[in-house]
CSV table of C-alpha atoms in Angstrom, one decimal:
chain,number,residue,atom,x,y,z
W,120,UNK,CA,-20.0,-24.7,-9.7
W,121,UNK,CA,-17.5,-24.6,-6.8
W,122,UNK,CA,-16.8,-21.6,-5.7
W,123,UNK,CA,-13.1,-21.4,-4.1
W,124,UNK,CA,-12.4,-18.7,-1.2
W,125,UNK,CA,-8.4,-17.3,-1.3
W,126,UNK,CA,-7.1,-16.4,2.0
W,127,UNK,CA,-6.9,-13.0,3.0
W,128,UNK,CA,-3.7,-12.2,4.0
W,129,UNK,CA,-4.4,-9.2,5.9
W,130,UNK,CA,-5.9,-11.2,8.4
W,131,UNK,CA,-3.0,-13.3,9.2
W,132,UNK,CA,-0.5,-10.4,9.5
W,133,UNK,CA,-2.7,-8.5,11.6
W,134,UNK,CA,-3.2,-11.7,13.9
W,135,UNK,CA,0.7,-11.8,14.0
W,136,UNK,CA,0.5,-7.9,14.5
W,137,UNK,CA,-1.8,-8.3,17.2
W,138,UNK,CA,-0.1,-12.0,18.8
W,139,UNK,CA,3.0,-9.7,19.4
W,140,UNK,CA,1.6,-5.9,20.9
W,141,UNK,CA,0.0,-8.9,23.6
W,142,UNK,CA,2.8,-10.4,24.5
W,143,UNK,CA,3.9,-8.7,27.6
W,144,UNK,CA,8.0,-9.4,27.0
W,145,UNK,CA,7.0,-8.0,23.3
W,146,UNK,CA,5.1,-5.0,22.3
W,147,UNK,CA,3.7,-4.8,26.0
W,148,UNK,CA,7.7,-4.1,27.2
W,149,UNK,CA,7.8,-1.0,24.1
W,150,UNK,CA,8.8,-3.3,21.1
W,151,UNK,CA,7.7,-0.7,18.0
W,152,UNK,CA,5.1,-3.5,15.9
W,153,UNK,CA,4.3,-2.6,12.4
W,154,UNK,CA,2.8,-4.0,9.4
W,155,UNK,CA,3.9,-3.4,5.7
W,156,UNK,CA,5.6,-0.2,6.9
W,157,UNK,CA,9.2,1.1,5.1
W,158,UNK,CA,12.0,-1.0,7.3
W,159,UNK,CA,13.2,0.9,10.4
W,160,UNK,CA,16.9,2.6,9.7
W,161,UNK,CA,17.3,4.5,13.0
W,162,UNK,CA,17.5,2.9,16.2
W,163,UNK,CA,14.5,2.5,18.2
W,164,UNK,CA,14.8,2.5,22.1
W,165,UNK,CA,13.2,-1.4,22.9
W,166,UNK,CA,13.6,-2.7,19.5
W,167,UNK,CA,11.5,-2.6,16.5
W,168,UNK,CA,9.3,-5.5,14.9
W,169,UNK,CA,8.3,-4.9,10.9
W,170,UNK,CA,5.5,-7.8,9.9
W,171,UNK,CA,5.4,-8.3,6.2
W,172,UNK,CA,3.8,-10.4,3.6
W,173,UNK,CA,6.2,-12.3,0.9
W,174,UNK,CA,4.0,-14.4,-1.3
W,175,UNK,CA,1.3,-17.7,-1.8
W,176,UNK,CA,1.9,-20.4,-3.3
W,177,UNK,CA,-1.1,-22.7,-4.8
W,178,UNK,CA,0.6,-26.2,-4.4
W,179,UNK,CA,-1.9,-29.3,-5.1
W,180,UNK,CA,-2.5,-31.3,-2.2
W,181,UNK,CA,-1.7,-35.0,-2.4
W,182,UNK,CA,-4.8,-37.0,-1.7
W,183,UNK,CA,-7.9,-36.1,-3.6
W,184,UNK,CA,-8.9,-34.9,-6.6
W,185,UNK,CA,-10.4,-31.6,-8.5
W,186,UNK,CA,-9.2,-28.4,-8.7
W,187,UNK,CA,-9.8,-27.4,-5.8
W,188,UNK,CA,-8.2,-29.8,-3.6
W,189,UNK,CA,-5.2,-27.5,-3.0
W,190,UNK,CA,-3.2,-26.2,0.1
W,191,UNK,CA,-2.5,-22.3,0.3
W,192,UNK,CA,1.2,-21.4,1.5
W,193,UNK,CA,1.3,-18.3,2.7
W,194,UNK,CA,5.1,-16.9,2.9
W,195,UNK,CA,5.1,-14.0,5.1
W,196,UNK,CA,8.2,-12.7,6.9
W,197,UNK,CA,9.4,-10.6,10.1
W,198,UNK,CA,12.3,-8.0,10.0
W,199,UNK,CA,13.6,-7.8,13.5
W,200,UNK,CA,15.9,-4.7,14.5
W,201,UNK,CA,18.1,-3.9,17.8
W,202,UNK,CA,20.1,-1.8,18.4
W,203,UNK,CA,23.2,-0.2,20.9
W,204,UNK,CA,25.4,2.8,20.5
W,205,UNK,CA,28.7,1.3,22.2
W,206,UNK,CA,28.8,-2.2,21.7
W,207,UNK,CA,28.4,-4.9,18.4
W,208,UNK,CA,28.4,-7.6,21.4
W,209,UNK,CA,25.7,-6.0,23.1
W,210,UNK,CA,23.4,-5.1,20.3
W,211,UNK,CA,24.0,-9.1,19.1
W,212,UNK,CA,22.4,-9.8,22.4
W,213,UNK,CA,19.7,-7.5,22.5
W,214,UNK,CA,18.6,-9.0,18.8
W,215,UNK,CA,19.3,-12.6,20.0
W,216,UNK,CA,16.8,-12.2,23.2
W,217,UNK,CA,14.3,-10.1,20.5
W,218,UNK,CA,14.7,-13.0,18.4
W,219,UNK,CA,14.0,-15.6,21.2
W,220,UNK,CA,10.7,-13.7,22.4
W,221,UNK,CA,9.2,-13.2,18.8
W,222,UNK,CA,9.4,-16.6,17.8
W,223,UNK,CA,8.2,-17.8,21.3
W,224,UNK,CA,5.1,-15.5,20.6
W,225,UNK,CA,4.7,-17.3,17.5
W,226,UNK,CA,5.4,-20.8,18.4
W,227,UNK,CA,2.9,-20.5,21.2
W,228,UNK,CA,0.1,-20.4,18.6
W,229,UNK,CA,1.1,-21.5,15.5
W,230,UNK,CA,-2.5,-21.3,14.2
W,231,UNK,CA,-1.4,-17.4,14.1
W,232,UNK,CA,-4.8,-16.8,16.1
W,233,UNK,CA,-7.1,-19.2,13.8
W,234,UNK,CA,-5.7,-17.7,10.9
W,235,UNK,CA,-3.6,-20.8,9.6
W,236,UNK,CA,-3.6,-24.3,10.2
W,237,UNK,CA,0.0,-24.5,11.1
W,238,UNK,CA,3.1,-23.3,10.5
W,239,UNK,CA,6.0,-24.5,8.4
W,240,UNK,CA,9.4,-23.1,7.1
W,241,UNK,CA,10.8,-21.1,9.4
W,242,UNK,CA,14.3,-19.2,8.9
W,243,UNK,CA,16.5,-16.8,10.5
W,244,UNK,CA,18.6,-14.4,8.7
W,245,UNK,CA,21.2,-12.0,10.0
W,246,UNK,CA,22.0,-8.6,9.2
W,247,UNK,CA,24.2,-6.5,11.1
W,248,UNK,CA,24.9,-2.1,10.2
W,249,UNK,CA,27.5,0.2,11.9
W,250,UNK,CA,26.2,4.0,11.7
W,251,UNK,CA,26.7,7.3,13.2
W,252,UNK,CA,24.4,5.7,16.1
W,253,UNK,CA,26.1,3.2,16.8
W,254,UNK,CA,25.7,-0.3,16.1
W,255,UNK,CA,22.4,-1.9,14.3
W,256,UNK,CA,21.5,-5.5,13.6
W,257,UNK,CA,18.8,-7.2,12.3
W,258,UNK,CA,17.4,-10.4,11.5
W,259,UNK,CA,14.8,-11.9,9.7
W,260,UNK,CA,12.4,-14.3,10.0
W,261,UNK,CA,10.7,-16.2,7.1
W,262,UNK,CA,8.2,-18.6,7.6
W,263,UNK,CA,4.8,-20.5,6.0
W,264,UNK,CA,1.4,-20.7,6.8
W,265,UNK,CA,-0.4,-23.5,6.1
W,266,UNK,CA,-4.2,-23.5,4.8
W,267,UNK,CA,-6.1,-25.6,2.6
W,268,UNK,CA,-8.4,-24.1,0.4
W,269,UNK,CA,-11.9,-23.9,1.5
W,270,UNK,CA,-14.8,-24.1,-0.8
W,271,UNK,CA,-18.1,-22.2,-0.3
């Protein structure tokens, strides 16, 4: 009997976790990195980076046969969040150079460290907050991982 081995997503989101405290225009410059932690609501001084997990999907793959012959899609997401206490224009492009560095980060390696084989969907979403701190915007980014299923 075949045996089939599920992905284990922690390792990818701690691959992205670790990809972006590396990268020295990312966590290295102060940006806050967490995973699966409660989204940021207060502004953080060099931005804040939230890595979470969204779903898999068990798609069969197109050539082959048996039921194993599958891809894993791993939906995970990013919630990026700037901030400024003056100025919506300015806080737009804090979050737009944020934006530009994290997805550099991951476009660099889009085997997320070995932890994919590639990556695939990728979307930007934009939410912007006015508070007694001023003004906060976010976006997020959702995008697929790639893996086929690996028998043992």
């Amino acid at each position: 009997m075949t045996v089939i081995v599920p992905t284990d997503v922690s390792e990818i989101t701690r691959a992205v976790e670790q990809m972006l405290n590396d990268a020295l225009d990312v966590g290295q410059a102060g940006v806050l990195i967490e995973r699966s932690a409660e989204e940021r609501l207060t502004p953080t001084p060099h931005g804040w980076v939230g890595i979470y997990r969204d779903g898999i999907d068990y798609p069969a793959r197109t050539l082959g046969m048996g039921s194993g012959y599958r891809n894993q899609l791993i939906r995970l997401y990013l919630v990026l969040q700037e901030s400024d206490p003056t100025s919506g224009d300015e806080c737009e492009d804090r979050l737009e150079r944020l934006l530009q560095k994290v997805v550099g980060v991951l476009l660099s390696d889009p085997s997320l460290k070995g932890t994919v084989q590639t990556l695939d969907a990728f979307t930007v979403r934009y939410v912007g907050l006015k508070g007694d701190a001023g003004y906060m915007q976010m976006a997020r980014i959702d995008f697929t991982g790639v893996i086929p299923v690996s028998a043992m």
